[in-house]
Coordinates of N, CA, C and O in Angstrom, one line a residue:
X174 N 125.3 74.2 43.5 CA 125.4 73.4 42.3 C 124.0 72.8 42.0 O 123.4 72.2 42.9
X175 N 123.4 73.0 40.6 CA 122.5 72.5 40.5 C 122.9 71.2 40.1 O 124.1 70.8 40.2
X176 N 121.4 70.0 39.1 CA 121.7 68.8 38.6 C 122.6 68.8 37.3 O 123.4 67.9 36.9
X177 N 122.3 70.1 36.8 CA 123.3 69.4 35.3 C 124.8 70.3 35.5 O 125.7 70.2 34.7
X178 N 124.9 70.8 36.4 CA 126.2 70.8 36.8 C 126.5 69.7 37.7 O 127.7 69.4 37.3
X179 N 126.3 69.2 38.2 CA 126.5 67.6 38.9 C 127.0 66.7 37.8 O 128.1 66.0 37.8
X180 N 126.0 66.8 37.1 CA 126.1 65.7 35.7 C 127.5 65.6 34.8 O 128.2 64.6 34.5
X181 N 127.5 67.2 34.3 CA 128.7 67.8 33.9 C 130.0 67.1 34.2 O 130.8 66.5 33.4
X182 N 129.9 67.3 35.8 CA 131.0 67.4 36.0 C 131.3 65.8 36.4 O 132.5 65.6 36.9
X183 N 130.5 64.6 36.3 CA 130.4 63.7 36.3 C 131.1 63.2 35.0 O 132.0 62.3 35.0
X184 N 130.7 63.8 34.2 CA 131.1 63.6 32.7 C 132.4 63.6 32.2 O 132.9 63.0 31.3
X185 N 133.2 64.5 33.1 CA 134.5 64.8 32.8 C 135.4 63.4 33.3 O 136.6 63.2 33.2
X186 N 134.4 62.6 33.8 CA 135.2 61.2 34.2 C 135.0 60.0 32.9 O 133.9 59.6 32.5
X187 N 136.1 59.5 32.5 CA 135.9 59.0 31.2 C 135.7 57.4 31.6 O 136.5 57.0 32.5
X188 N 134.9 56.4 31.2 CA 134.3 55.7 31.9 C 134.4 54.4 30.7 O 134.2 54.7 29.5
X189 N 134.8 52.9 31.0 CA 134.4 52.0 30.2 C 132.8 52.3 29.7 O 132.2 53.3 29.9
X190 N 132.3 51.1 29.1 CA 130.9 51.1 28.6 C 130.6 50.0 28.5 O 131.2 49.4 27.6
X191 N 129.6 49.1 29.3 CA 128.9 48.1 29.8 C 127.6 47.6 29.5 O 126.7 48.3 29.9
X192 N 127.3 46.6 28.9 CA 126.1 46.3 29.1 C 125.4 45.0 30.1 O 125.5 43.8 29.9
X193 N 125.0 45.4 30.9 CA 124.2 44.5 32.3 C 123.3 43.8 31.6 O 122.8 44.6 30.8
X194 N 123.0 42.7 31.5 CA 122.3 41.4 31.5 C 121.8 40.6 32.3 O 122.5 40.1 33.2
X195 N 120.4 40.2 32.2 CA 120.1 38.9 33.2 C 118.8 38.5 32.2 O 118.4 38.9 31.1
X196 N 118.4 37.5 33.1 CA 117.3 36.4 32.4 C 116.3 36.3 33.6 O 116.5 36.0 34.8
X197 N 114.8 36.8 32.9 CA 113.8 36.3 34.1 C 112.6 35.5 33.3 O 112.0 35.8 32.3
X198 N 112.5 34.5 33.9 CA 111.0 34.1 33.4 C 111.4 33.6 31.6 O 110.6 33.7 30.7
X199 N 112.7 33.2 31.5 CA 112.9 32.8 29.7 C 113.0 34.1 28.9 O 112.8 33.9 27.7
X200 N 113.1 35.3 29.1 CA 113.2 36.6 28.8 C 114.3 37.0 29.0 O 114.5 37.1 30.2
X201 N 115.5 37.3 28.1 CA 116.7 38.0 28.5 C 116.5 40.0 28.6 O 116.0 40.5 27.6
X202 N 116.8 40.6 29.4 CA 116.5 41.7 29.8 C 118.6 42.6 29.5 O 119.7 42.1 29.9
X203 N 118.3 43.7 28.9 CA 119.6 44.2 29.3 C 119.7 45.5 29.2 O 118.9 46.2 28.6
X204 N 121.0 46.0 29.9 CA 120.9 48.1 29.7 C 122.3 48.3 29.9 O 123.1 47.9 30.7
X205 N 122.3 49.0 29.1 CA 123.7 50.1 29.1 C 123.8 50.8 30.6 O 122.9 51.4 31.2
X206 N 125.3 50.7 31.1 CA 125.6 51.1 32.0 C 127.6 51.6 32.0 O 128.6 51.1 31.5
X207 N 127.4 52.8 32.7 CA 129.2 52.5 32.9 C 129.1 52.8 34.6 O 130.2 52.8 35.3
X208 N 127.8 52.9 35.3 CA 128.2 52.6 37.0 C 129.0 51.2 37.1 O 128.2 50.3 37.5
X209 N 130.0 50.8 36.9 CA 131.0 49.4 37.1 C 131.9 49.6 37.8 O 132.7 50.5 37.6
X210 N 132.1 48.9 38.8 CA 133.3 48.9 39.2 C 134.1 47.4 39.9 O 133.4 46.5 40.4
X211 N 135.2 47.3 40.0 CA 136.0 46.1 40.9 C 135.4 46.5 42.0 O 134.9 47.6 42.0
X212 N 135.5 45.6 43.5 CA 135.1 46.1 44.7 C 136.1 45.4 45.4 O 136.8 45.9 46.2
X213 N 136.3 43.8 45.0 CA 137.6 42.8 45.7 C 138.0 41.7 45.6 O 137.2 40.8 45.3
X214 N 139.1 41.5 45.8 CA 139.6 39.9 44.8 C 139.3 38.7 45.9 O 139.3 37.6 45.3
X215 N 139.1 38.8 47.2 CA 138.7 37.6 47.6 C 137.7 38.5 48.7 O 138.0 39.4 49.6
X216 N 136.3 37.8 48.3 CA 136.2 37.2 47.5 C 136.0 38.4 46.0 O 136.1 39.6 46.2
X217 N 135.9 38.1 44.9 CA 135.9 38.7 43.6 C 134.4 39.2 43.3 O 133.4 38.7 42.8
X218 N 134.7 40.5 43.9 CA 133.6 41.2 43.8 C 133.3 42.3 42.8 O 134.2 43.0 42.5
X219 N 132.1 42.6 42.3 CA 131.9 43.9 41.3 C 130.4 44.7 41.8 O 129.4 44.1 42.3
X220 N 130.7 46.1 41.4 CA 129.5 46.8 41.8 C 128.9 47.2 40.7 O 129.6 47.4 39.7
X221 N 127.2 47.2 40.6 CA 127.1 48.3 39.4 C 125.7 48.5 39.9 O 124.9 47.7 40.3
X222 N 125.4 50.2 39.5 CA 124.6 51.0 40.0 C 123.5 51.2 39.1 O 123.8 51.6 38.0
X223 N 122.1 50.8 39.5 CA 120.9 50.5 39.0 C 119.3 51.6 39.1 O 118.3 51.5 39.8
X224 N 119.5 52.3 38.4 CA 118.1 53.3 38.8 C 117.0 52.3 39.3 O 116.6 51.3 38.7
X225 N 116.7 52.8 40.2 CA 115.8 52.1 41.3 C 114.2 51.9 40.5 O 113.5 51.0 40.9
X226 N 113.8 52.6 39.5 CA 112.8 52.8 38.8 C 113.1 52.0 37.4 O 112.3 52.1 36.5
X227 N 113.9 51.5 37.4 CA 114.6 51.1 36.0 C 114.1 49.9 36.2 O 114.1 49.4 37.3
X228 N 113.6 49.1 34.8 CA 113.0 47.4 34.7 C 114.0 46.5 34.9 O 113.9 45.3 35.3
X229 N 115.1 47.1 34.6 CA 116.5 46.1 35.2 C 116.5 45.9 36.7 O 116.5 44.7 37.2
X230 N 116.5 46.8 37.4 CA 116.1 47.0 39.0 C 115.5 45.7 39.3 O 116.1 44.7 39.7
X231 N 113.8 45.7 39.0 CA 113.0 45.2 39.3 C 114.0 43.4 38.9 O 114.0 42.5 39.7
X232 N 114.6 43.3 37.6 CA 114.7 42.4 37.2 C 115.4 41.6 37.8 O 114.9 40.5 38.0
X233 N 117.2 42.2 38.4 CA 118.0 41.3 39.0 C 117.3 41.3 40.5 O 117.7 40.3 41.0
X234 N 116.7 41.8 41.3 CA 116.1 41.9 42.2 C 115.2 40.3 42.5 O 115.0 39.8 43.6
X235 N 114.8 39.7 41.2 CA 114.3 38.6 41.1 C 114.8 37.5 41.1 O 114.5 36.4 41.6
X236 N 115.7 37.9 40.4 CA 116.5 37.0 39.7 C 118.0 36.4 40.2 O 118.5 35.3 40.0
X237 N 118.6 37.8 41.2 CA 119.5 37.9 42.0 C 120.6 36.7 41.0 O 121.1 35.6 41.4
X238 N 120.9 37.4 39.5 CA 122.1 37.0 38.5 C 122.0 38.0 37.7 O 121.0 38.5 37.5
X239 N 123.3 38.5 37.2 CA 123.4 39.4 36.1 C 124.9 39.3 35.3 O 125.9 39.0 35.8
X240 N 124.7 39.6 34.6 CA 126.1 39.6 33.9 C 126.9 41.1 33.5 O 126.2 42.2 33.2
X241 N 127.6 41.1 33.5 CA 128.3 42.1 33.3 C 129.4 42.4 31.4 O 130.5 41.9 31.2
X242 N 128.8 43.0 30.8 CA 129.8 42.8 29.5 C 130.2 44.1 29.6 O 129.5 45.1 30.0
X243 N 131.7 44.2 29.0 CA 132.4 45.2 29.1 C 132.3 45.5 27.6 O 132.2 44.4 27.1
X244 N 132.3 46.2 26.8 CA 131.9 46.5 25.5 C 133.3 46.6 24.8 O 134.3 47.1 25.4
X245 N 133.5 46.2 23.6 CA 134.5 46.5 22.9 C 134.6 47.8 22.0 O 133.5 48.1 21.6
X246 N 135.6 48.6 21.7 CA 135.1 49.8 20.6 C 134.2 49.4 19.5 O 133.5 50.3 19.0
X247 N 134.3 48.2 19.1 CA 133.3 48.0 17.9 C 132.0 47.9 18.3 O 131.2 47.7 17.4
X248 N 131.6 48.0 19.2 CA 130.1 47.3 20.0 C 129.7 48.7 20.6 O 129.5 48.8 21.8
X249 N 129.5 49.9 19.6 CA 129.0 51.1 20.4 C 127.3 51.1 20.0 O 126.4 51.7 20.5
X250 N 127.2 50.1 18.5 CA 125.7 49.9 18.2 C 125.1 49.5 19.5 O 124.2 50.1 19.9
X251 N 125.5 48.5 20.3 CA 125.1 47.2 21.1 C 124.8 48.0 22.2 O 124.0 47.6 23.1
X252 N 125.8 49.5 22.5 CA 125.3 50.0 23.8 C 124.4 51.2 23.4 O 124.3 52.0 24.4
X253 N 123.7 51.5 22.5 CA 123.2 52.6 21.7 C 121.7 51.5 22.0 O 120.8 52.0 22.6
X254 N 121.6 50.3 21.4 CA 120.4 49.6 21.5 C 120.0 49.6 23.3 O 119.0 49.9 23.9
X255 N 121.0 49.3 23.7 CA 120.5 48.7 25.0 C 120.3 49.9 25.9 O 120.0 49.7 27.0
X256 N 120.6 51.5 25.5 CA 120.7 52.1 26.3 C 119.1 53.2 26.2 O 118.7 54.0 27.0
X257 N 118.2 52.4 24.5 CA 117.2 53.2 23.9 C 117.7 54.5 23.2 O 117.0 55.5 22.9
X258 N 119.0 54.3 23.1 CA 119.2 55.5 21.6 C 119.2 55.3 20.6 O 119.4 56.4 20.0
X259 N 118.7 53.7 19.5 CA 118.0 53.2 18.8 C 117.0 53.0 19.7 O 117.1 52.6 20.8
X260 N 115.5 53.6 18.6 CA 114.4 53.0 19.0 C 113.7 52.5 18.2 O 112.4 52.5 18.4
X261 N 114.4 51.8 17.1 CA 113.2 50.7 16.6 C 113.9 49.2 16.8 O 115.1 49.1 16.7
X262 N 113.0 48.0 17.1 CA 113.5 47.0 17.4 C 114.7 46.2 16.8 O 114.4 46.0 15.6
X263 N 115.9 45.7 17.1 CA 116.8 45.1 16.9 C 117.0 43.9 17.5 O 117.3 43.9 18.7
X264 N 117.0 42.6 16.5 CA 117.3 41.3 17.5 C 119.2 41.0 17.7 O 120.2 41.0 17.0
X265 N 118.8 40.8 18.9 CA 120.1 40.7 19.9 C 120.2 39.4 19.8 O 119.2 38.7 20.0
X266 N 121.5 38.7 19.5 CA 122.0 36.9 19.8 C 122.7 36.9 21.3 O 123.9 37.4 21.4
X267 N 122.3 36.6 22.0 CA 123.2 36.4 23.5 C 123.6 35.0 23.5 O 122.8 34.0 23.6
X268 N 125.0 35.1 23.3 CA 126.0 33.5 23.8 C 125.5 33.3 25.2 O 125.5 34.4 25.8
X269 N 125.0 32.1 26.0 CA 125.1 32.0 27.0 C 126.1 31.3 27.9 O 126.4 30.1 27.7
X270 N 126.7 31.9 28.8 CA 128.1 31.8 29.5 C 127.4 31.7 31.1 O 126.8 32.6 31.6
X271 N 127.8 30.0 31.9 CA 127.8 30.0 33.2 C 126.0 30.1 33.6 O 125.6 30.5 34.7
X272 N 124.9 29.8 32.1 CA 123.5 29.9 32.7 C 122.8 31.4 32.2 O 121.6 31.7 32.1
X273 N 124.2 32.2 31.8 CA 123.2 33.5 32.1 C 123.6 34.1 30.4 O 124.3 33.5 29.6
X274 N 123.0 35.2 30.2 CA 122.8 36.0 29.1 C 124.4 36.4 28.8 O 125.1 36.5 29.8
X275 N 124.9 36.6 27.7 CA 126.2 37.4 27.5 C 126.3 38.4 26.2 O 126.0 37.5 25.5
X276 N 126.4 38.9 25.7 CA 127.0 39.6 24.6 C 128.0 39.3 24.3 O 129.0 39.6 24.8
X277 N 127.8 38.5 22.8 CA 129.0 37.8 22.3 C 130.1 39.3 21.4 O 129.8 40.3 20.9
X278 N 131.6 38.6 21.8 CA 132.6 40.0 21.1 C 133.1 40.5 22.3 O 134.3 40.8 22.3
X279 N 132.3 40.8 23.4 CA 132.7 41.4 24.4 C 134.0 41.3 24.7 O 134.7 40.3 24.2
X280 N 134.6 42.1 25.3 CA 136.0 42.2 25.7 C 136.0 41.0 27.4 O 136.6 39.9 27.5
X281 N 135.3 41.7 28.1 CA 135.1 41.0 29.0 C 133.7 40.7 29.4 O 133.0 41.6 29.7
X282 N 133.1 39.1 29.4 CA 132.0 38.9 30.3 C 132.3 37.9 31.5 O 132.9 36.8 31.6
X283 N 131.4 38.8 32.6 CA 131.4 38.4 33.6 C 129.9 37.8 34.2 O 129.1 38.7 34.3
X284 N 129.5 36.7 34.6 CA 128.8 35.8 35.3 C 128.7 36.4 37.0 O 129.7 36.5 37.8
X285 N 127.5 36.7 37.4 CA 127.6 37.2 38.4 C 126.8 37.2 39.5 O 125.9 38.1 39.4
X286 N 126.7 36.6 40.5 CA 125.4 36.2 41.1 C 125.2 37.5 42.5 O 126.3 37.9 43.0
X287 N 124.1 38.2 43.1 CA 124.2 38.8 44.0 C 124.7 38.3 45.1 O 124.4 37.2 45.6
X288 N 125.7 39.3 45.6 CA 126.2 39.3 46.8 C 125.7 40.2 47.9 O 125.8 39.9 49.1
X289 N 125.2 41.4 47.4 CA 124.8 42.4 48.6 C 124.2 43.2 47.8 O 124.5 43.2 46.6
X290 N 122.9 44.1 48.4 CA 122.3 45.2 47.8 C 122.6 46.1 48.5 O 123.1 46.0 49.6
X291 N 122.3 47.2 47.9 CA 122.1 48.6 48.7 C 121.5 49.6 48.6 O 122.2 50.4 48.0
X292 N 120.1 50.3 48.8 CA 119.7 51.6 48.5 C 120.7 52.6 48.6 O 121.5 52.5 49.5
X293 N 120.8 53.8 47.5 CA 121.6 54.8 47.7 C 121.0 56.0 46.5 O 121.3 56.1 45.3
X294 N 119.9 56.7 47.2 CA 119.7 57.7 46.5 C 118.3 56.7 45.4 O 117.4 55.9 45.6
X295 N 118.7 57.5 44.2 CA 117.7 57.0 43.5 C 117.7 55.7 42.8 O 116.8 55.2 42.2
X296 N 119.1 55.2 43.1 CA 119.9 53.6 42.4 C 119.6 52.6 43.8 O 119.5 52.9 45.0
X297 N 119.6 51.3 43.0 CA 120.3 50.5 43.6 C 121.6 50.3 43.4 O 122.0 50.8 42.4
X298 N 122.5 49.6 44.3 CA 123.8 49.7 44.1 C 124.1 47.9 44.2 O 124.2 47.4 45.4
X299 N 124.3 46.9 43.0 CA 124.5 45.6 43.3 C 126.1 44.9 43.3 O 126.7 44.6 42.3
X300 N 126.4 44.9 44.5 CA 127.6 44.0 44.9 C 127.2 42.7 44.6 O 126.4 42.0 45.3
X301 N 128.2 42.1 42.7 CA 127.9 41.1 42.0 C 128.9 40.0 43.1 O 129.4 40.6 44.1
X302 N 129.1 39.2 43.1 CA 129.8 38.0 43.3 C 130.4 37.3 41.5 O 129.5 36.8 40.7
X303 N 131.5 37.3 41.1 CA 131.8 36.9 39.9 C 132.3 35.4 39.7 O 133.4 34.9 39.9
X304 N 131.0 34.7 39.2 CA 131.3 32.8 39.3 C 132.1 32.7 38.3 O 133.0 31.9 38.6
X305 N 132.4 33.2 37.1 CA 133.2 33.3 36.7 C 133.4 34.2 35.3 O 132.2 34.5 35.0
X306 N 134.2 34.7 34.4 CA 134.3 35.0 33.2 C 135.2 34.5 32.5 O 136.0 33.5 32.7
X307 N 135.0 35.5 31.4 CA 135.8 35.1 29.6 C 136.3 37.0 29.1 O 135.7 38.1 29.3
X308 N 137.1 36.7 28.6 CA 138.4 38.0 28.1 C 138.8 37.4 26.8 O 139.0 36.2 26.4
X309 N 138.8 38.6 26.1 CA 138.7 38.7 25.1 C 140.0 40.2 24.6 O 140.0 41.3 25.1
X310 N 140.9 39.7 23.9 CA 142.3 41.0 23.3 C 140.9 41.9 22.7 O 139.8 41.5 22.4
X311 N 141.5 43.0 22.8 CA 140.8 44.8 21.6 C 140.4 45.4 22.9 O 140.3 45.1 24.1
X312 N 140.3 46.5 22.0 CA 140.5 48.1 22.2 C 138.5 48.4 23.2 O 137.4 48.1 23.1
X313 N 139.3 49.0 24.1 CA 137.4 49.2 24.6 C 136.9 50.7 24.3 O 137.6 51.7 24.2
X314 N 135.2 50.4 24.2 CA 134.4 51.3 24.0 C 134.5 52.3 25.1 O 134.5 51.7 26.2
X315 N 134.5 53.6 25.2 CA 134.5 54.3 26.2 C 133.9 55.3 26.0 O 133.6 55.7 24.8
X316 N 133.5 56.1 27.5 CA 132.0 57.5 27.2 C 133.4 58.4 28.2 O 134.2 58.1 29.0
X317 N 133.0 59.8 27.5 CA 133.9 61.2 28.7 C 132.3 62.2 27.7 O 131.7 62.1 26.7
X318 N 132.3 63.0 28.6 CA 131.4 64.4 28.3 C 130.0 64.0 27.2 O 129.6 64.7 26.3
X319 N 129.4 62.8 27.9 CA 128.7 62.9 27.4 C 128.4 61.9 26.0 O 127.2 61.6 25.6
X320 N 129.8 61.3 25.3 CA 130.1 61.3 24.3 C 130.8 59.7 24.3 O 131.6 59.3 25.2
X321 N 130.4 58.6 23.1 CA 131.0 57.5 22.8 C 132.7 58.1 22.2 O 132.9 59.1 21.4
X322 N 133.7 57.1 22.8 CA 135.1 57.4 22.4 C 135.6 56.0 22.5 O 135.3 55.1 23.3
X323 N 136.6 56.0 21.3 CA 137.6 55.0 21.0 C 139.4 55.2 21.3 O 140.2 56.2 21.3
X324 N 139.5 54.2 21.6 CA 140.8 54.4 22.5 C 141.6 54.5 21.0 O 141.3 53.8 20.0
X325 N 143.0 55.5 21.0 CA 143.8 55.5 20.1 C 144.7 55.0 19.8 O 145.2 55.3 18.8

């Protein structure tokens, strides 16, 4: 198997769509992700997987807070900006929830302070600790093959 068969077939997994947030230095920093996951309810844990080379890396590494927004179907601009598939500049309003950065609309944001790291390959892998969130009713944004989808 080479890499874009890897990828491929990665793809065939249809995945929410996320945008990670944190704040360094009075700077809000953020990036599109669907590495997310639950890890455990006590204590209330979440994972999400961070290219080790990526300025987000470097960021929560510092900052050891990030937030977690789960994207709603209407908010596929917001992961298009943060992910650099728009590339001319766009100003972002972040509600701040619990101290930290959020994306207002979100279906779910989660507040989330580090609980554990892990090298794995070419990611970091950060086990958040969740101080707390906010939920929000609607339909979520979701990726399969590659591709932005709305739930029917």
């Amino acid at each position: 198997m080479d890499d874009r068969m890897f990828r491929t077939a990665m793809g065939k997994f249809a995945t929410g769509v996320t945008v990670i947030a944190s704040e360094l230095d009075g700077e809000v920093h953020g990036m599109t992700a669907n590495a997310f996951m639950s890890v455990s309810l006590d204590p209330k844990l979440v994972l999400i997987s961070v290219g080790t080379d990526a300025k987000m890396n470097k960021i929560i590494q510092e900052s050891q807070k990030f937030t977690v927004n789960i994207l709603s179907g209407s908010q596929k601009e917001m992961s298009m900006i943060f992910s650099g598939q728009i590339k001319e500049e766009r100003k972002v309003d972040f509600d701040i929830f619990e101290g930290l950065p959020v994306i207002e609309n979100s279906l779910v944001s989660m507040a989330c302070s580090v609980y554990e790291t892990f090298e794995a390959g070419d990611h970091t892998l950060y086990v958040g600790e969740v101080m707390n969130l906010s939920l929000k009713d609607g339909e979520p944004l979701t990726f399969f093959e590659g591709k932005y989808k709305q739930m029917i």
